[in-house]
Tab-separated table of C-alpha atoms and ligand atoms in Angstrom:
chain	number	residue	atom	x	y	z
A	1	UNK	CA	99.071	90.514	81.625
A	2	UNK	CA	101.911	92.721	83.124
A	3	UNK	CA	101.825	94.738	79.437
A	4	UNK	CA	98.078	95.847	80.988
A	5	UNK	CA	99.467	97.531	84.170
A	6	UNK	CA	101.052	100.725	84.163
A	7	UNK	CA	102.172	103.151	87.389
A	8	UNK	CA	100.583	106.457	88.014
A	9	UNK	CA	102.978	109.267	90.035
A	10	UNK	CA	101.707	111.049	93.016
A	11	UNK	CA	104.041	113.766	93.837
A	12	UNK	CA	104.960	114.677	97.434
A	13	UNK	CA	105.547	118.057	99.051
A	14	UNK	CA	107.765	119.355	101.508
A	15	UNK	CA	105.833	121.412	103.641
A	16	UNK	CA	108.371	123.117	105.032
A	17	UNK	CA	109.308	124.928	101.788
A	18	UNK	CA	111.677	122.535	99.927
A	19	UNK	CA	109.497	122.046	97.444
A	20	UNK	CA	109.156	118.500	95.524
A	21	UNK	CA	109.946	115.708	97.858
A	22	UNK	CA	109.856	112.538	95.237
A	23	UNK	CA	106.209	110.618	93.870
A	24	UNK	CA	104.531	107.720	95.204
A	25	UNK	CA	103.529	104.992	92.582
A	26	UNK	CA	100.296	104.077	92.418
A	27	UNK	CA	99.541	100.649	90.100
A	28	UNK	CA	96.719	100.823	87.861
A	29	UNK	CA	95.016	97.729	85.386
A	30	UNK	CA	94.694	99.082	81.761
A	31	UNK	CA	92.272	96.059	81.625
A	32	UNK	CA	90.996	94.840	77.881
A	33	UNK	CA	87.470	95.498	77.902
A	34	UNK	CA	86.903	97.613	81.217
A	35	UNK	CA	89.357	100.179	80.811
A	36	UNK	CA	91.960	101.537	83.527
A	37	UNK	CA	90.973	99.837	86.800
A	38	UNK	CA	91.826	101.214	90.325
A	39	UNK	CA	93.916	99.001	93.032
A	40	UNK	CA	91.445	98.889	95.361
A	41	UNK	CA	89.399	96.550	92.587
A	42	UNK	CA	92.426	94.284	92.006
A	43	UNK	CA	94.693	93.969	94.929
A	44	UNK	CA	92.590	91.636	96.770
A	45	UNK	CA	91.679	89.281	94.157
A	46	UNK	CA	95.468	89.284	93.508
A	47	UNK	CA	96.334	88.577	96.916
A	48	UNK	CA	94.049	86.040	96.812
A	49	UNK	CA	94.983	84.213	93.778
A	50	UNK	CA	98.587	84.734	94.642
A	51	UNK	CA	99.266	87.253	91.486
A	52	UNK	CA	100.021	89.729	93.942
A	53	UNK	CA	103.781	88.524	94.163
A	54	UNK	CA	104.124	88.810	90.320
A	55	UNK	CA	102.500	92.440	90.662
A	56	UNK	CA	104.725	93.194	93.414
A	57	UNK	CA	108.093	92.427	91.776
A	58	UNK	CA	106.167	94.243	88.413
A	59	UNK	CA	105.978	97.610	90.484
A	60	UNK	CA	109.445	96.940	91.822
A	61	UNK	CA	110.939	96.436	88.927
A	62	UNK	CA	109.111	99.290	87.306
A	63	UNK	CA	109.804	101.902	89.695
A	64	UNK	CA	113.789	101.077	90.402
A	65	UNK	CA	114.051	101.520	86.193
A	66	UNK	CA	111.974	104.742	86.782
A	67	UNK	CA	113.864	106.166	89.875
A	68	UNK	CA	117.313	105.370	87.898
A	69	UNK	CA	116.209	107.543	85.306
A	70	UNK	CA	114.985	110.444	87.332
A	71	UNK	CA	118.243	110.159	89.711
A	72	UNK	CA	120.225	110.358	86.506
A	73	UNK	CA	118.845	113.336	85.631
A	74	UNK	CA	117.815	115.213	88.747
A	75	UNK	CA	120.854	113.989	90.728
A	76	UNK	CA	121.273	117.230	92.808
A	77	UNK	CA	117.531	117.201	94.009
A	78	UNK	CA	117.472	113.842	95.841
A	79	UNK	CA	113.870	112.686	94.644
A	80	UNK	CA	112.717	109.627	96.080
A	81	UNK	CA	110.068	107.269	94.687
A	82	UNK	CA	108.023	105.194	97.011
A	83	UNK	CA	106.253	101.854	96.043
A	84	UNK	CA	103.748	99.827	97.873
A	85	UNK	CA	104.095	96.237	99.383
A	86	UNK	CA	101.063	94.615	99.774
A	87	UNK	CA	100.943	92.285	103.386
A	88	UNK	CA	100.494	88.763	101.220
A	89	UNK	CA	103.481	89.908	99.412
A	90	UNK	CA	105.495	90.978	102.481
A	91	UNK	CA	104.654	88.239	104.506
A	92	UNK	CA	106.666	86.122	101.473
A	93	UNK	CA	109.989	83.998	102.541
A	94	UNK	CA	112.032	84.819	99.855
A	95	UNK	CA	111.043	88.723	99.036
A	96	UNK	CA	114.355	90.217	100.931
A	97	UNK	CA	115.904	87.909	98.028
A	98	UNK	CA	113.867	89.703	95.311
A	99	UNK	CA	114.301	92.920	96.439
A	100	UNK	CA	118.335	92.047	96.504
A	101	UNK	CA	117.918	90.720	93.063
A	102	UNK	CA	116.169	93.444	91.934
A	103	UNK	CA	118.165	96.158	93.081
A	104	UNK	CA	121.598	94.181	91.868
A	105	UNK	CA	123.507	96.333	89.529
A	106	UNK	CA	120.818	99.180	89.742
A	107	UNK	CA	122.608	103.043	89.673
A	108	UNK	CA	120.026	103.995	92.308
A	109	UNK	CA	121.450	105.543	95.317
A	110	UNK	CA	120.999	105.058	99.129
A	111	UNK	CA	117.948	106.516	100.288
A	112	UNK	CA	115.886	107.200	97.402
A	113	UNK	CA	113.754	104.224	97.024
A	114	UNK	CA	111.056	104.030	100.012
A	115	UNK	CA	108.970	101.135	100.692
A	116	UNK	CA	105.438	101.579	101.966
A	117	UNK	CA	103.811	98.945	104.040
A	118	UNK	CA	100.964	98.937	106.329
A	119	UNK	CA	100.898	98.990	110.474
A	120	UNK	CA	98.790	95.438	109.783
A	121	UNK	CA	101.174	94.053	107.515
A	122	UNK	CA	103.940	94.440	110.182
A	123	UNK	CA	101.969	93.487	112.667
A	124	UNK	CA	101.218	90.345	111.470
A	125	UNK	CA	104.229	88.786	112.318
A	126	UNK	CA	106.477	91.872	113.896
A	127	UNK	CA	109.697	89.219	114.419
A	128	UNK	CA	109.580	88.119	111.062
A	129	UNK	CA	108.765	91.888	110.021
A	130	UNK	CA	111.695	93.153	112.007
A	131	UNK	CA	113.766	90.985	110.232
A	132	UNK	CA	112.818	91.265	106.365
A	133	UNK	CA	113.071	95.254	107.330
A	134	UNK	CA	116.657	95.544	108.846
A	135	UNK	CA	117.646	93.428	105.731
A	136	UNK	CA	115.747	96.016	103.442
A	137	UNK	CA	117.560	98.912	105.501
A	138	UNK	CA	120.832	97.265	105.199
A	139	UNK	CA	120.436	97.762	100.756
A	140	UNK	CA	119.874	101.148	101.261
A	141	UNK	CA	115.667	101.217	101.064
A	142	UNK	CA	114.053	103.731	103.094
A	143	UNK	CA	110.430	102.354	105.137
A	144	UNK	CA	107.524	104.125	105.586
A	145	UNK	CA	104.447	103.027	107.886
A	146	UNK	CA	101.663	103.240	105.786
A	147	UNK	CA	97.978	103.703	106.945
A	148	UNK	CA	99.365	104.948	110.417
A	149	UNK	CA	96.820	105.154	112.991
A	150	UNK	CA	94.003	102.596	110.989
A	151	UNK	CA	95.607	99.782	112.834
A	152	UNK	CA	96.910	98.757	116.106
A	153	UNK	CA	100.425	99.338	115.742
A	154	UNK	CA	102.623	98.853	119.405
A	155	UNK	CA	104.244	101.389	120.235
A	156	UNK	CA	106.958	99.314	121.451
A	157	UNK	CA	107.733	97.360	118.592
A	158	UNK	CA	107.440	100.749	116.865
A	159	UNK	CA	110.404	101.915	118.567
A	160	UNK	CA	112.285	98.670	117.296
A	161	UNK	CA	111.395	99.006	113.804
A	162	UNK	CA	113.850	100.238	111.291
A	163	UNK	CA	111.128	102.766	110.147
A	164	UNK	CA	111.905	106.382	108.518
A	165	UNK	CA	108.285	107.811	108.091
A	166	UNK	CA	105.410	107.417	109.262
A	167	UNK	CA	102.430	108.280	106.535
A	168	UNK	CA	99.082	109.331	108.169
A	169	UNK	CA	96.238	107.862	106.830
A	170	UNK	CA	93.996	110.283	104.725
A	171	UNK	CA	91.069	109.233	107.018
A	172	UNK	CA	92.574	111.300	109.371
A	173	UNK	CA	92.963	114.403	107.411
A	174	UNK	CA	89.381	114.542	105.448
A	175	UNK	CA	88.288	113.957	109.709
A	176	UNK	CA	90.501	116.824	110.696
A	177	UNK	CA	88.364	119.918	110.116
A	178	UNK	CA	84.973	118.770	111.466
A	179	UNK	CA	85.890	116.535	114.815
A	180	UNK	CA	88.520	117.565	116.870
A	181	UNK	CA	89.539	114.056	117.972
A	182	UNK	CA	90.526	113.554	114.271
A	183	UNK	CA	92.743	116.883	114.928
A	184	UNK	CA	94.440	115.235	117.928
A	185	UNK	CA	95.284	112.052	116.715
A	186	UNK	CA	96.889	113.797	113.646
A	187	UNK	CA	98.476	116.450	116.092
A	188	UNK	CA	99.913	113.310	118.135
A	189	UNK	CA	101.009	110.962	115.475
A	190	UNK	CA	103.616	114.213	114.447
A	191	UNK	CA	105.066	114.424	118.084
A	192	UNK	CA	105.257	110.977	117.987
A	193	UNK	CA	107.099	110.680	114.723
A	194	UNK	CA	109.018	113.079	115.589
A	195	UNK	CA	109.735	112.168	118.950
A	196	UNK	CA	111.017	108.944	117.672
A	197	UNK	CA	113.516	110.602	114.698
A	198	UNK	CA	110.905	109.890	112.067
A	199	UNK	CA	108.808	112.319	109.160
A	200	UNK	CA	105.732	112.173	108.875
A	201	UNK	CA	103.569	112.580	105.645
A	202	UNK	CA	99.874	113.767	105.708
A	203	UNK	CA	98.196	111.982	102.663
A	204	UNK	CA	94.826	113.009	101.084
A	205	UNK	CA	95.678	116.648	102.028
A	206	UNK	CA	92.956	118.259	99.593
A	207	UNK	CA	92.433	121.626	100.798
A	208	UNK	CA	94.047	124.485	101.632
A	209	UNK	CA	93.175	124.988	105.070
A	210	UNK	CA	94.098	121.218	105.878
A	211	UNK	CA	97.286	122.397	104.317
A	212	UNK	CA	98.046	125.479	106.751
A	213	UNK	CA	96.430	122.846	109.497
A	214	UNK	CA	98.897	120.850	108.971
A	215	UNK	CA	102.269	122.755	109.062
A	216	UNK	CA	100.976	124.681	112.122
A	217	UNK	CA	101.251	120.885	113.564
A	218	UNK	CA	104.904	120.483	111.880
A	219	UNK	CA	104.063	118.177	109.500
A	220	UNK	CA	106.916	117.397	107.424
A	221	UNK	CA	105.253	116.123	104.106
A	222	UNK	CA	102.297	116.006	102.437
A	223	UNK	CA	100.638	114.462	99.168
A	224	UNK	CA	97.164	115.016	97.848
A	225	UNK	CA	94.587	116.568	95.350
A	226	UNK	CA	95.714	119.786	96.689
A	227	UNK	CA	98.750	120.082	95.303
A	228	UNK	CA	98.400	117.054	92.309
A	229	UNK	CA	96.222	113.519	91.085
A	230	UNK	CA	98.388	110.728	90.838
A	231	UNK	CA	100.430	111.525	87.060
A	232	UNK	CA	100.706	109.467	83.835
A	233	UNK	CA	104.654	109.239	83.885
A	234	UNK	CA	104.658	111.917	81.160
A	235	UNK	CA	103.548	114.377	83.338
A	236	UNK	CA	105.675	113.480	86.017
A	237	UNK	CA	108.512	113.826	84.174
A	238	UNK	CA	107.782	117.066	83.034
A	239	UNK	CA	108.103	117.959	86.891
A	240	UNK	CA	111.084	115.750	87.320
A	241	UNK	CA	112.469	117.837	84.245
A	242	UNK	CA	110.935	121.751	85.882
A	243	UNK	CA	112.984	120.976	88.776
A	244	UNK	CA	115.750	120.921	87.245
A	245	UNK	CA	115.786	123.591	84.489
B	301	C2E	P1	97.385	104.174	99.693
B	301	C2E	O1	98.738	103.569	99.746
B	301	C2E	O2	96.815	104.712	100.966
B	301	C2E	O3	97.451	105.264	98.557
B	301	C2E	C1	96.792	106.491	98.598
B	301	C2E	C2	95.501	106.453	97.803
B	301	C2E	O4	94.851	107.706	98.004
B	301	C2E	C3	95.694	106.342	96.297
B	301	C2E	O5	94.575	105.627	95.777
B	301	C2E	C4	95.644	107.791	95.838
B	301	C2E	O6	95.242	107.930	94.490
B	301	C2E	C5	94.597	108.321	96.765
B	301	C2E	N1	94.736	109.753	96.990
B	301	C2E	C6	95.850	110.513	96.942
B	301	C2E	N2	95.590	111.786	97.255
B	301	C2E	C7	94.258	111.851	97.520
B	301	C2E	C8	93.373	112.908	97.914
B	301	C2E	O7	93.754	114.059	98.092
B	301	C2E	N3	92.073	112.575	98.107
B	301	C2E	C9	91.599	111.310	97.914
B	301	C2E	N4	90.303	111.080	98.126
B	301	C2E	N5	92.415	110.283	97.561
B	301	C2E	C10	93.718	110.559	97.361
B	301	C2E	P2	94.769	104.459	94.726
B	301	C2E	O8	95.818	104.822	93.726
B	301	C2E	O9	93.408	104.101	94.226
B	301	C2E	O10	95.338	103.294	95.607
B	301	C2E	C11	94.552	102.690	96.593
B	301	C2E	C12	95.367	101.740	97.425
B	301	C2E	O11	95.816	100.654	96.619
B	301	C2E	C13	96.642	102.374	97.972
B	301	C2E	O12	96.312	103.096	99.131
B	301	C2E	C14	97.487	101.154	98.223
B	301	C2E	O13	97.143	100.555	99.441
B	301	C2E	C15	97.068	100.237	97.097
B	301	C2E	N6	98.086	100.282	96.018
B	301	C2E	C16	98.292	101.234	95.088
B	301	C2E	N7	99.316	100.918	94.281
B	301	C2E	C17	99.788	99.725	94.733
B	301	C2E	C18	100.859	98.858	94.327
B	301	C2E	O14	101.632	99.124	93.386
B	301	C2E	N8	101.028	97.712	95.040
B	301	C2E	C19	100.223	97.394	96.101
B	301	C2E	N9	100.457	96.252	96.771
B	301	C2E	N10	99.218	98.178	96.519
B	301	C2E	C20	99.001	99.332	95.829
B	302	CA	CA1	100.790	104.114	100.136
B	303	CA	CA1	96.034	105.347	103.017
């Protein structure tokens, strides 16, 4: 079955003018008779029947032999490539041992691959979470809060977490020009990351004026139909390959 999933590449933007920050990959199900298939149709039944840990170390595996390539290439611009880690996955004993596994005698350097996992999936078990995340730090993986500000993250164990970036839910943003609460919890999840050390990404930033929105608020990053769809890896490349030339 894993010959039927392939990974789509979102890029991401520095909004403050440096140009291509790295992709996030998005899994997709090439599937037999109903054609390419979305996560949001899959995930759960694959959490549920447990295939999400096969899926996980799928996109892992995927993404470090992508990343290697791209860092091989683009050395100078420091792109980073960010995969997701679904909670059932996370909440797994032994995935700090994948992960080392995984990343055992890979050429990808410190800091450039960035694991996204959700405010619920941490909170779930925030000890256990605090944990499996130093250990992730300690190999050189970079952690991003994903979903920020859908769940009910504390703020103190926030503070604790070995967390680089915080990424804003696109909720948020689409919210952002028609209510002004929308506006302020965007406004305050930016002081917030940044008052803790961390960057935040905007995703789902689709138009322009949630773009200028957004870096009047500081926003470091952004992702979104704005500036590209989620890429075949061709494509990506092709940018990978721009930035360099
Ligand atoms: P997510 O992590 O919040 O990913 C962002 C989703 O927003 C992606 O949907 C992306 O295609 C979509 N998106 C990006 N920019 C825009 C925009 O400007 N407007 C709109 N309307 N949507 C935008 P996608 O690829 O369907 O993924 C859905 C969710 O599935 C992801 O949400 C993530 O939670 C999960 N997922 C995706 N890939 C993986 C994976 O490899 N492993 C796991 N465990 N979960 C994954
Ligand atoms: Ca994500
Ligand atoms: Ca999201």
């Amino acid at each position: 079955p894993n010959e039927e999933l392939f990974l789509k590449y979102q890029p991401i933007y520095d909004l403050k003018g440096a140009g291509l920050k790295g992709f996030e990959a998005l899994v997709r199900w090439n599937h037999p008779e109903l054609g390419v298939i979305g996560p949001n149709e899959f995930i759960s039944v694959a959490e549920d029947t447990g295939l999400i840990v096969d899926l996980g170390v799928w996109v892992l595996q995927t993404a470090c032999k992508q990343l290697e390539v791209w860092s091989s290439v683009a050395d100078s611009r420091e792109l980073t490539l960010s995969i997701n880690i679904s909670a059932k996955h996370f909440s797994q004993p032994d995935l700090v041992r994948t992960f080392r596994n995984t990343l055992k005698g890979s050429g990808i350097p410190e800091g450039r691959l960035n694991i996204e996992i959700t405010e619920t999936a941490i909170m779930e078990n925030p000890e256990s979470a605090l944990n499996k995340l130093n250990a992730l730090k300690r190999m050189g993986l970079r952690i991003s809060v994903d979903d920020f500000g859908t769940g009910y993250s504390s703020l103190a164990y926030l503070q604790r977490l070995p967390v680089d970036i915080l990424k804003l839910d696109r909720y948020f943003i689409r919210q952002m020009a028609q209510d002004k609460q929308s506006l302020e919890i965007v406004r305050a999840v930016i002081v917030l990351g940044h008052s803790l050390g961390l960057s935040v990404v905007a995703e789902g930033v689709e138009t322009q004026d949630q773009c200028e929105w957004l870096k009047a608020m500081d926003c470091d990053l952004g992702q979104g139909f704005l500036f590209n769809r989620p890429l075949d890896l061709i494509v990506a490349d092709q940018l990978v390959m721009d930035e360099v030339s």
